[in-house]
XYZ file of C-alpha atoms in Angstrom:
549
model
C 115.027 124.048 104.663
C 116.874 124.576 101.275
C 120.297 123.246 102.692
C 119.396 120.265 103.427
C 120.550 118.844 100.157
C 123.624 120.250 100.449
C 123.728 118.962 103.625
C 122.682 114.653 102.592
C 125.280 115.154 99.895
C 128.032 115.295 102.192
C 127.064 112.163 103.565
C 127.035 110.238 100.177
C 130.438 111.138 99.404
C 132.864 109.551 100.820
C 136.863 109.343 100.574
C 137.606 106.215 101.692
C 140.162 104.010 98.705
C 138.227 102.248 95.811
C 136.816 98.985 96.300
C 135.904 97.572 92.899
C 132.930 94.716 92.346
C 133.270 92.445 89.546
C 130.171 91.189 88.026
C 130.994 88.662 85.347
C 128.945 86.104 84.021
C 125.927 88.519 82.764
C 124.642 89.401 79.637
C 124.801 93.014 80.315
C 122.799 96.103 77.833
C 124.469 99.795 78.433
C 124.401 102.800 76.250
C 127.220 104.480 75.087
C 127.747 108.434 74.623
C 125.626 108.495 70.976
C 122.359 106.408 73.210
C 123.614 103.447 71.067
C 122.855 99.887 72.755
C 126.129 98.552 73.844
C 126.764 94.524 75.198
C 128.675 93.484 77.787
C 129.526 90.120 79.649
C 131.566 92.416 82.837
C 131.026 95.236 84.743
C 132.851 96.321 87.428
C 131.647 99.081 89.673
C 133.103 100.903 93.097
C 130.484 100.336 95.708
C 131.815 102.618 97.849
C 131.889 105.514 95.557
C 129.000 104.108 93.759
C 130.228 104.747 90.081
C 130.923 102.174 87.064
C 134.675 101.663 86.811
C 134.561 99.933 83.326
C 132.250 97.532 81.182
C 133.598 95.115 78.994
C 134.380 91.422 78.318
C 136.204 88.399 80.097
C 139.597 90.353 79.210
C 138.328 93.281 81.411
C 137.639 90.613 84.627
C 141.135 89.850 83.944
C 142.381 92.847 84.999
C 140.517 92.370 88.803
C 141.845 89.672 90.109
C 142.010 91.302 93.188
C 138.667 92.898 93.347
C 135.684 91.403 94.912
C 134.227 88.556 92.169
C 130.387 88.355 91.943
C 128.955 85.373 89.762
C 125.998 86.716 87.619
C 124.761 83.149 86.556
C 124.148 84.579 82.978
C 121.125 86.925 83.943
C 120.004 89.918 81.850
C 121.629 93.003 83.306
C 120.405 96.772 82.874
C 120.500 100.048 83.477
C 118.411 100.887 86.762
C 114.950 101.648 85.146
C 114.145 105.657 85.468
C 110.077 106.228 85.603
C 110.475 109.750 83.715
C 106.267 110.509 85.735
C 105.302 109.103 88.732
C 103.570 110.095 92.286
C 105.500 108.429 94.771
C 104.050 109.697 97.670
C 100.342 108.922 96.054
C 101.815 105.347 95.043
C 102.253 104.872 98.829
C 98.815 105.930 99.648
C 96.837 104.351 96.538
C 98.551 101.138 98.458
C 96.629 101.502 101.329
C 93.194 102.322 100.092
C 90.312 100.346 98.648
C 91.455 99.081 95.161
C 89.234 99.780 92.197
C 91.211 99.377 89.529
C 89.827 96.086 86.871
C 86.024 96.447 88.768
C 84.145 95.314 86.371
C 81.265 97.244 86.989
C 79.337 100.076 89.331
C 78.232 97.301 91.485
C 81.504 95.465 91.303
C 83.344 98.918 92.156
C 80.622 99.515 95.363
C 80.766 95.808 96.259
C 84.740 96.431 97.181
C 84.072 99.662 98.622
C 81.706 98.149 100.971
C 84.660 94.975 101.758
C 87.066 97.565 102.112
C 84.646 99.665 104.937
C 83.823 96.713 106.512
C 87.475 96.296 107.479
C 88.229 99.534 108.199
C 85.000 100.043 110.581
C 87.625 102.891 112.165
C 88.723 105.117 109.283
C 86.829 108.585 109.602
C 86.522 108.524 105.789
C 86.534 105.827 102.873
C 89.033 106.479 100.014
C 89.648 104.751 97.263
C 90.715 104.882 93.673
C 90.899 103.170 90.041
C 87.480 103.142 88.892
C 87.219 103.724 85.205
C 83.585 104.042 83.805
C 85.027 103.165 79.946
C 85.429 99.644 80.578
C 81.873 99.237 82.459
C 78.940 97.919 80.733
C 77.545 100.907 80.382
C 80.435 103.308 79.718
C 78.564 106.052 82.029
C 79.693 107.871 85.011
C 78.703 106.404 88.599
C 76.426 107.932 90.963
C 75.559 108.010 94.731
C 72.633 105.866 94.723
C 74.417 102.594 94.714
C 77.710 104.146 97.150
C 74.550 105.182 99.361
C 73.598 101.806 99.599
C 76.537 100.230 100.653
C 77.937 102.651 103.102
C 75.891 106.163 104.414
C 77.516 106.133 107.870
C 80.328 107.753 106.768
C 81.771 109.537 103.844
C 83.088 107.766 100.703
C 85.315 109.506 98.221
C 86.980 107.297 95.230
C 89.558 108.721 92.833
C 89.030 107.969 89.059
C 91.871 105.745 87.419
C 93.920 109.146 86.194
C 92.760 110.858 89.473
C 90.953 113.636 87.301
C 87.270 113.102 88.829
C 85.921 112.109 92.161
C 83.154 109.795 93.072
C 81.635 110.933 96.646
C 78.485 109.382 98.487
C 75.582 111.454 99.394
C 77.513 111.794 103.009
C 80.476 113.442 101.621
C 78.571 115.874 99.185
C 76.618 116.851 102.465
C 79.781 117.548 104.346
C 81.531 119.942 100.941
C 78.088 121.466 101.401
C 77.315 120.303 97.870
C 74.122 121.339 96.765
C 72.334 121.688 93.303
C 72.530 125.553 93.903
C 76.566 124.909 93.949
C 78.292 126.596 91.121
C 80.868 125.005 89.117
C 84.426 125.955 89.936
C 86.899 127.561 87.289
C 88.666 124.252 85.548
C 86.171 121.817 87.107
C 82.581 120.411 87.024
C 80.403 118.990 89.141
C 78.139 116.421 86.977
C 74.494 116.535 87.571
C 71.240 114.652 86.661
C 68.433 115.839 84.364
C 67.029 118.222 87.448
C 70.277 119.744 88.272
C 71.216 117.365 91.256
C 74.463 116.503 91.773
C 75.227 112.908 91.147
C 78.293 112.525 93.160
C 80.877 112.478 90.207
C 83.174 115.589 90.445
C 85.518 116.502 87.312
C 89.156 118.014 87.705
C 88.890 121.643 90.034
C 85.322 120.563 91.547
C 87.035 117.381 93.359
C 88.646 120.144 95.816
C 85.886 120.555 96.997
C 85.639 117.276 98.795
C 89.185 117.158 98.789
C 89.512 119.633 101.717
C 87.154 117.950 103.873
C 89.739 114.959 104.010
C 91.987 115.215 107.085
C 95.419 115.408 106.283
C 97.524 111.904 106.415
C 100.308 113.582 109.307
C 104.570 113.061 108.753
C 103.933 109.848 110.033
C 101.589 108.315 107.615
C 103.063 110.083 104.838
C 107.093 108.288 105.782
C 105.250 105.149 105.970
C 103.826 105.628 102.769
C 106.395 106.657 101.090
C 108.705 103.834 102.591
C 105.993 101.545 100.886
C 105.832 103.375 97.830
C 109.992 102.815 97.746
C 109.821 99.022 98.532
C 107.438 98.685 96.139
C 109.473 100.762 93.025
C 112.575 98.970 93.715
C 110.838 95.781 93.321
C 110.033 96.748 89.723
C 113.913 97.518 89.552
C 112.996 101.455 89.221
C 115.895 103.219 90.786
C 115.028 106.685 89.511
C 111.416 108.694 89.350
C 110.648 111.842 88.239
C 108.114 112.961 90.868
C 104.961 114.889 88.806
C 103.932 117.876 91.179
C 104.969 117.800 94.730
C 104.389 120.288 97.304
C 106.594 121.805 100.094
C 105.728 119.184 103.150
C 106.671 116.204 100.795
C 109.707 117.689 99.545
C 111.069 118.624 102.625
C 110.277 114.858 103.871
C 112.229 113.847 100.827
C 115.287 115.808 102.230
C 115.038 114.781 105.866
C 115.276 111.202 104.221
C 117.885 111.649 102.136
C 119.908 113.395 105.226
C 119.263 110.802 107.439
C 120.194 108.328 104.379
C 116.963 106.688 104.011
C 116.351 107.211 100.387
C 116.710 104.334 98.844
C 116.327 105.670 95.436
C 116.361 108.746 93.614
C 113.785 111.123 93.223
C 113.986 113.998 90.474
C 110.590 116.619 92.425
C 108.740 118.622 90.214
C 107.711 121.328 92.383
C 103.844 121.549 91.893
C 102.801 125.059 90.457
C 100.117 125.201 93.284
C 102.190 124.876 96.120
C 101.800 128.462 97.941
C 106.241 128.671 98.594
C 106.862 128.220 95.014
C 108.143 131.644 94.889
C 110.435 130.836 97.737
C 111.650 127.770 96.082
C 112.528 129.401 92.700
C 113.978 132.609 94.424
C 116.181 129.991 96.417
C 117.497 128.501 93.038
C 118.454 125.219 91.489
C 119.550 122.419 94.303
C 122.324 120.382 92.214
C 122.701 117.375 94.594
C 126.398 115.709 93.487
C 125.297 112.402 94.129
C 121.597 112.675 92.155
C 119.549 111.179 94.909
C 117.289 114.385 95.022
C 118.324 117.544 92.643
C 115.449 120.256 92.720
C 115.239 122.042 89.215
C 111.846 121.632 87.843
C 107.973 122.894 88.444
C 104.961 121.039 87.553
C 102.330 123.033 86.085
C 98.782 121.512 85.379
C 97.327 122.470 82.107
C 94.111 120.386 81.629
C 92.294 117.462 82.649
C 92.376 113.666 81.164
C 90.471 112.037 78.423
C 88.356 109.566 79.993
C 86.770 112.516 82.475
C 86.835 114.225 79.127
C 88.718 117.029 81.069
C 91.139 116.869 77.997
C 91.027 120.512 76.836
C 90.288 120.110 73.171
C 90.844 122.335 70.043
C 87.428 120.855 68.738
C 84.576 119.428 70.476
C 84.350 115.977 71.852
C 83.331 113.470 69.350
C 80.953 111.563 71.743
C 79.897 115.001 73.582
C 79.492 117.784 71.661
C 78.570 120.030 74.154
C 81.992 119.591 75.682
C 85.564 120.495 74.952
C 87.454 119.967 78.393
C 88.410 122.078 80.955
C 91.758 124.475 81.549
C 92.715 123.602 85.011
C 94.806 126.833 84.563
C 93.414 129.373 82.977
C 95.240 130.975 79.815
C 96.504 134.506 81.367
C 97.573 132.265 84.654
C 99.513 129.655 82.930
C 101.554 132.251 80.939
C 101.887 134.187 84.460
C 103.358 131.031 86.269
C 105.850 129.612 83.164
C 107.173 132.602 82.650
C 108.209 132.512 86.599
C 109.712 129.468 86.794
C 111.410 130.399 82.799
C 112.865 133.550 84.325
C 114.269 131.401 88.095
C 115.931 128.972 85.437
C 113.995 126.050 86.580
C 112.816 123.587 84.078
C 109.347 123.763 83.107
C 106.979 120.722 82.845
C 103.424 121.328 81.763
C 100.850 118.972 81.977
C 99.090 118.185 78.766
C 96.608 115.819 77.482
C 94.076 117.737 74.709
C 95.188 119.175 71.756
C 94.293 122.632 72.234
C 96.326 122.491 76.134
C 99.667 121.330 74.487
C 99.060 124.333 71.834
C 98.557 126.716 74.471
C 101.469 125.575 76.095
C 103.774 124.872 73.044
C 102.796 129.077 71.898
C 103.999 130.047 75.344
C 107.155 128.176 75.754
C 107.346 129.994 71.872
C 106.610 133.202 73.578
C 108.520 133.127 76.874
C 112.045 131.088 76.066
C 114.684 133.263 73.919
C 115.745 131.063 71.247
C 119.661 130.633 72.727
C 118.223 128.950 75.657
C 116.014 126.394 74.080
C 118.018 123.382 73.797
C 119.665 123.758 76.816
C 116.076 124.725 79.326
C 114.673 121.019 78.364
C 111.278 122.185 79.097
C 109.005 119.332 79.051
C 105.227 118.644 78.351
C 103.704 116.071 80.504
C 101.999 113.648 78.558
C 101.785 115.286 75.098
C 98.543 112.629 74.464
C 96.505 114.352 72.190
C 98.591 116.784 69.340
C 97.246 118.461 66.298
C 99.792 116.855 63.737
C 100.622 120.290 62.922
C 101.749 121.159 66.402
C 104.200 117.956 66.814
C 106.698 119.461 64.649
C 106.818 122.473 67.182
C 108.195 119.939 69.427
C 111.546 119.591 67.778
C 111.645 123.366 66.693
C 111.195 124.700 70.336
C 113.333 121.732 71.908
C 110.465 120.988 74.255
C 110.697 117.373 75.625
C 107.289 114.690 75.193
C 106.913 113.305 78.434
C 105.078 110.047 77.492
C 103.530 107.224 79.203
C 103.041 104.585 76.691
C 100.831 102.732 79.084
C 98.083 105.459 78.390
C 97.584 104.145 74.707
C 96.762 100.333 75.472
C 94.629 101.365 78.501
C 92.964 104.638 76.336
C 92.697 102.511 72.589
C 89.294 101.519 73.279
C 87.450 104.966 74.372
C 90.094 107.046 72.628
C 88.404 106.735 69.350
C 85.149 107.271 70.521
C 86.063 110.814 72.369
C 88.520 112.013 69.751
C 87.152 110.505 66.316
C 89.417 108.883 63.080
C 91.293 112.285 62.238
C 92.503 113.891 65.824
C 93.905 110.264 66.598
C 96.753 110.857 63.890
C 98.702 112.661 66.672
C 97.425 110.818 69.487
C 100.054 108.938 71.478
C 102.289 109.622 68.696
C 105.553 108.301 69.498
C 106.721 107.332 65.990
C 106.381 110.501 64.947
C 108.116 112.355 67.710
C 111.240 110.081 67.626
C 111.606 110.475 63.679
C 111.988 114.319 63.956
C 114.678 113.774 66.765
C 112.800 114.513 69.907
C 114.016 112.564 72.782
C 110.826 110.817 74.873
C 111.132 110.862 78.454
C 109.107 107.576 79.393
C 107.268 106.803 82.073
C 104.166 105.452 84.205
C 101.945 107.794 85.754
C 101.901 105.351 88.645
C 99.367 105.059 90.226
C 97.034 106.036 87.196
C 99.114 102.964 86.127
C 100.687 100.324 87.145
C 104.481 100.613 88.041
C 106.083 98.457 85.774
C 108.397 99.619 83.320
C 107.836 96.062 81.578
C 104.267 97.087 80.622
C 105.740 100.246 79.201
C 108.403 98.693 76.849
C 105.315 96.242 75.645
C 102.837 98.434 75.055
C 105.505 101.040 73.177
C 106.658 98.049 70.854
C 103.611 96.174 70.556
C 100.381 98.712 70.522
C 98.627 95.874 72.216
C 97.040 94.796 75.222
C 98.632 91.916 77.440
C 95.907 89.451 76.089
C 97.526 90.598 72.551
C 94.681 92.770 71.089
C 93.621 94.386 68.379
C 95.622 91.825 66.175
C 98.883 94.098 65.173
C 98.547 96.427 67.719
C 96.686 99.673 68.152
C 97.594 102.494 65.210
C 100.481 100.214 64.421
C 102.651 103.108 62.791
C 103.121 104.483 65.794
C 105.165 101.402 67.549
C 108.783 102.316 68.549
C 111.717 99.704 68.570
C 112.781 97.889 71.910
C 115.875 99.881 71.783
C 113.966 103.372 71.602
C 111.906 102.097 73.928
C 114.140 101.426 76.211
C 115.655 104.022 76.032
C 112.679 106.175 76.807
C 113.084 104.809 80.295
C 116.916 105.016 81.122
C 119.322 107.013 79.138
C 116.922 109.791 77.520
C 114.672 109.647 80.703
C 117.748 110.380 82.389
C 118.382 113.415 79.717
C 114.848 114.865 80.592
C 116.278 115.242 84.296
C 119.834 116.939 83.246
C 121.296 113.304 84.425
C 122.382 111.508 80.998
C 126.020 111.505 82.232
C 124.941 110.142 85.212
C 122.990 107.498 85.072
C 121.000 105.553 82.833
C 123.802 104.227 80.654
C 125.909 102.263 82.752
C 128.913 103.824 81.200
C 131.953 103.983 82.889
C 131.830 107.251 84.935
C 128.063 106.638 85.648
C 126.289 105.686 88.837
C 126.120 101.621 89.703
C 122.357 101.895 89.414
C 121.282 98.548 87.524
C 119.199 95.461 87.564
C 118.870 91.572 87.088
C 115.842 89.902 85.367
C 115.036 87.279 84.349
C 115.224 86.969 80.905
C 116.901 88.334 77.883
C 114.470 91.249 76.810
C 116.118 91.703 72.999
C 115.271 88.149 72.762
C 111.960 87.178 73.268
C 108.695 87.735 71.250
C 107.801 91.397 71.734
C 104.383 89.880 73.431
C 106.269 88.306 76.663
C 107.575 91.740 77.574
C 105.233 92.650 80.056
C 106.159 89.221 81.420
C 109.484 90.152 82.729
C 110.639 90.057 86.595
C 112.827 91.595 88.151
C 115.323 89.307 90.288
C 117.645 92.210 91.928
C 117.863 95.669 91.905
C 121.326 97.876 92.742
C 121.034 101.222 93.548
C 124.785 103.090 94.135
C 127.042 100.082 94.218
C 124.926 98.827 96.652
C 122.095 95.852 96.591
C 118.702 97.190 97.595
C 115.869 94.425 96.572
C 116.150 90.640 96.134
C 113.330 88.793 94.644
């Protein structure tokens, strides 16, 4: 299975003689070999090889007269947007399930579950996902009393918004064998009532144990998915994602596609820490595709849970429950055990973590386990890096560890995030400010489908603190805002750095792939609040047109 790639990259490249596109007429943004924003008014790109041939201005069209002339009408070009998190195969299926996400309420939530069942009277199960307790009336967790209602033919399982709990009816407890004599799982909780009873809500680990009672979507549902999941990115002009933790079926689906050229964008796998071949994978090595559409170098490994489940592993307890300080979805002696694996196979290593106390444990080992020489040049990562002790971000920078960030995660956490953390953790909460100022380079993204995939709600919410209805007034911890140029950044050029692919893409520097897009309006010149506003009109992926609006 691992020469596949080697195999799909002979079929990108091709010999045939240059064929050069002119695009004039744009107002073009690049980056140029110090990340500096760079304007241009002409590119001119091979679509056969795929690569930028030169940027410039009208004197540079001059020098094509031969080539093939394409009018850009004055449109906004970019750099194809990278998502530096995403879960492209869940994207797919999130698409296809009952939507939660903005229900108002419990009974809101149940009321679309019930719509959703009564239209899919032959689905064996009901799944769904995007619930979020924090912006219900009452702030507290569901239970199976009002799911029971609505549907008890059949069992109901609904993902939370950052798909760290589970909400099951009283038909798919019965069918885990859920009990109140069950025992909570290492890393995980099942949430029970004042007499011990389950309620149906499931946090982090204990969700497996519905989980496994789901039958498995087969290749077939999971290509269709994923061919939704690809429409659906390019749309949003995202050429590039860097997939957060998949396992050996979907990665090997990713290389049948790519061999039989149907990946219409690139994918950058993490290869999830619980996939049972991992050691196979590392002891196979680094895949280094030539033409980027899927190079296998990096391993997801999950640290803790998410805030709003208050699976965050914390230093300190929770502010609002001070019983509780999260949960290690990998245990301390296993987390060392699998980083220093994937360290010593030379693959990248991307931990996932929220709380304080699970980037700490993380930040010590990468301390522990990487020899000093080989810092700068490993790029480790930390997914998320939400919740830092101030004293810890400077470790950051010192240990060249990359914040993977989703800036998204601030305007949807601001209004719980105080109440779980209190006034002094949030000083190195979402802290992008401070990361950038020491020199650490963000890798931006998503976390679609946690969130929406739109890159345009990212740049917003990283330059404005705010919600898309403008609140608070100045933005949320205001001192943490980042410019539109380091924010854009965060999703092209240094995303592209977090996947070993700055000279590649990202940039649209001469040299570079032809990945870019057309929108609609001239981002570095609009109020900050009409960000999120943006559209995408046309998306290029190679040298070659692969979305129209």
């Amino acid at each position: 299975m691992f020469r596949l790639a080697s195999l799909m990259s002979a079929l990108f490249i091709t010999s045939v003689q240059a064929a050069p596109v002119v695009l004039s007429n744009i107002n073009g943004y690049g980056f140029d070999a110090n990340r500096q924003l760079q304007p241009f008014s002409v590119l001119v790109f091979d679509d056969s090889t795929g690569k930028v041939l030169a940027r410039g201005d009208a004197a540079l069209a001059a020098q094509y007269t031969q080539a093939m002339q394409r009018d850009g009408k004055g449109k906004t070009v970019l750099p194809g947007l990278i998502d530096g998190h995403g879960h492209v195969l869940g994207l797919g299926q999130y698409l296809a399930v009952a939507e939660l996400r903005g229900s108002n309420s419990e009974q809101d939530a149940v009321n679309r579950v019930a719509k959703f069942a009564e239209a899919n009277k032959d689905a064996q199960w009901i799944i769904g996902r995007g619930w979020n307790q924090v912006l219900w009336p009452t702030k507290q967790f569901p239970t199976t009393a009002l799911l029971d209602e609505a549907v008890n033919d059949k069992p109901v399982y609904l993902e939370r918004v950052d798909a760290h709990a589970g909400w099951a009816n009283s038909k798919a407890l019965a069918l885990a064998g859920i009990t109140k004599d069950s025992i909570d799982p290492p890393g995980g909780e099942i949430i029970r009532d004042s007499k011990g009873k389950p309620t149906g809500v499931l946090i982090d680990n204990a969700m497996a144990l519905v989980e496994q009672h789901i039958p498995p979507a087969d290749e077939i549902a999971k290509r269709r998915a994923l061919n939704v999941a690809f429409s659906h990115l390019l749309a949003l002009g995202i050429t590039s994602v860097h997939d957060a933790g998949v396992d050996t079926d979907t990665v090997k689906l990713f290389q049948q596609l790519a061999a039989e050229q149907k990946l219409p964008l690139r994918i950058y796998p993490m290869l999830s820490a619980r996939d049972p071949q991992l050691p196979q994978w590392l002891e196979a090595g680094i895949i280094d595709d030539p033409t980027d559409f899927l190079d296998i170098r990096s391993v997801k490994i999950y640290g803790d849970g998410a805030l709003g489940s208050r699976g965050a592993a914390l230093i300190d307890p929770y502010s609002d429950q001070p019983s509780q300080k999260g949960l290690l979805v990998t245990q301390p002696d296993k987390l060392t055990q699998i980083m220093q694996l994937t360290i010593d196979a030379g693959f990248q290593t991307n931990v996932h973590a929220i709380g304080d106390l699970a980037n700490r444990l993380a930040l010590d080992r990468f301390e522990q386990l990487v020899p000093e020489d080989k810092r700068a040049s490993s790029r480790h990562r930390i997914e998320h890096a939400q919740i830092v002790s101030p004293k810890d971000i400077p470790r950051f920078a010192k240990l060249h560890v990359l914040p993977a960030m989703q800036a998204v995660h601030a305007t949807s956490d601001k209004n719980m995030a105080g109440d779980r953390l209190g006034v002094a953790r949030l000083r190195g909460a979402y802290a992008w400010r401070s990361f950038v100022d020491q020199g650490s380079i963000i890798v931006g993204g998503s976390d679609f489908p946690v969130e929406l995939a739109n890159v345009f709600h990212g740049l917003h919410a990283s330059v404005t603190r705010q919600s898309q209805d403008n609140q608070p007034e100045g933005g949320w911890l205001p001192e943490q805002k980042l410019s539109l140029t380091e924010a854009m950044r965060s999703f092209t050029v240094d995303a592209a750095y977090g996947a070993f692919q700055e000279t590649s893409m990202g940039t649209l520097a001469p040299g570079s792939w032809a990945d870019f897009i057309l929108i609609d309006r001239d981002i570095f010149n609009i109020p900050p609040q009409q960000l999120w506003q943006t559209e995408v009109e046309q998306t290029w992926v190679n040298g070659k047109q692969v979305f129209t609006k």
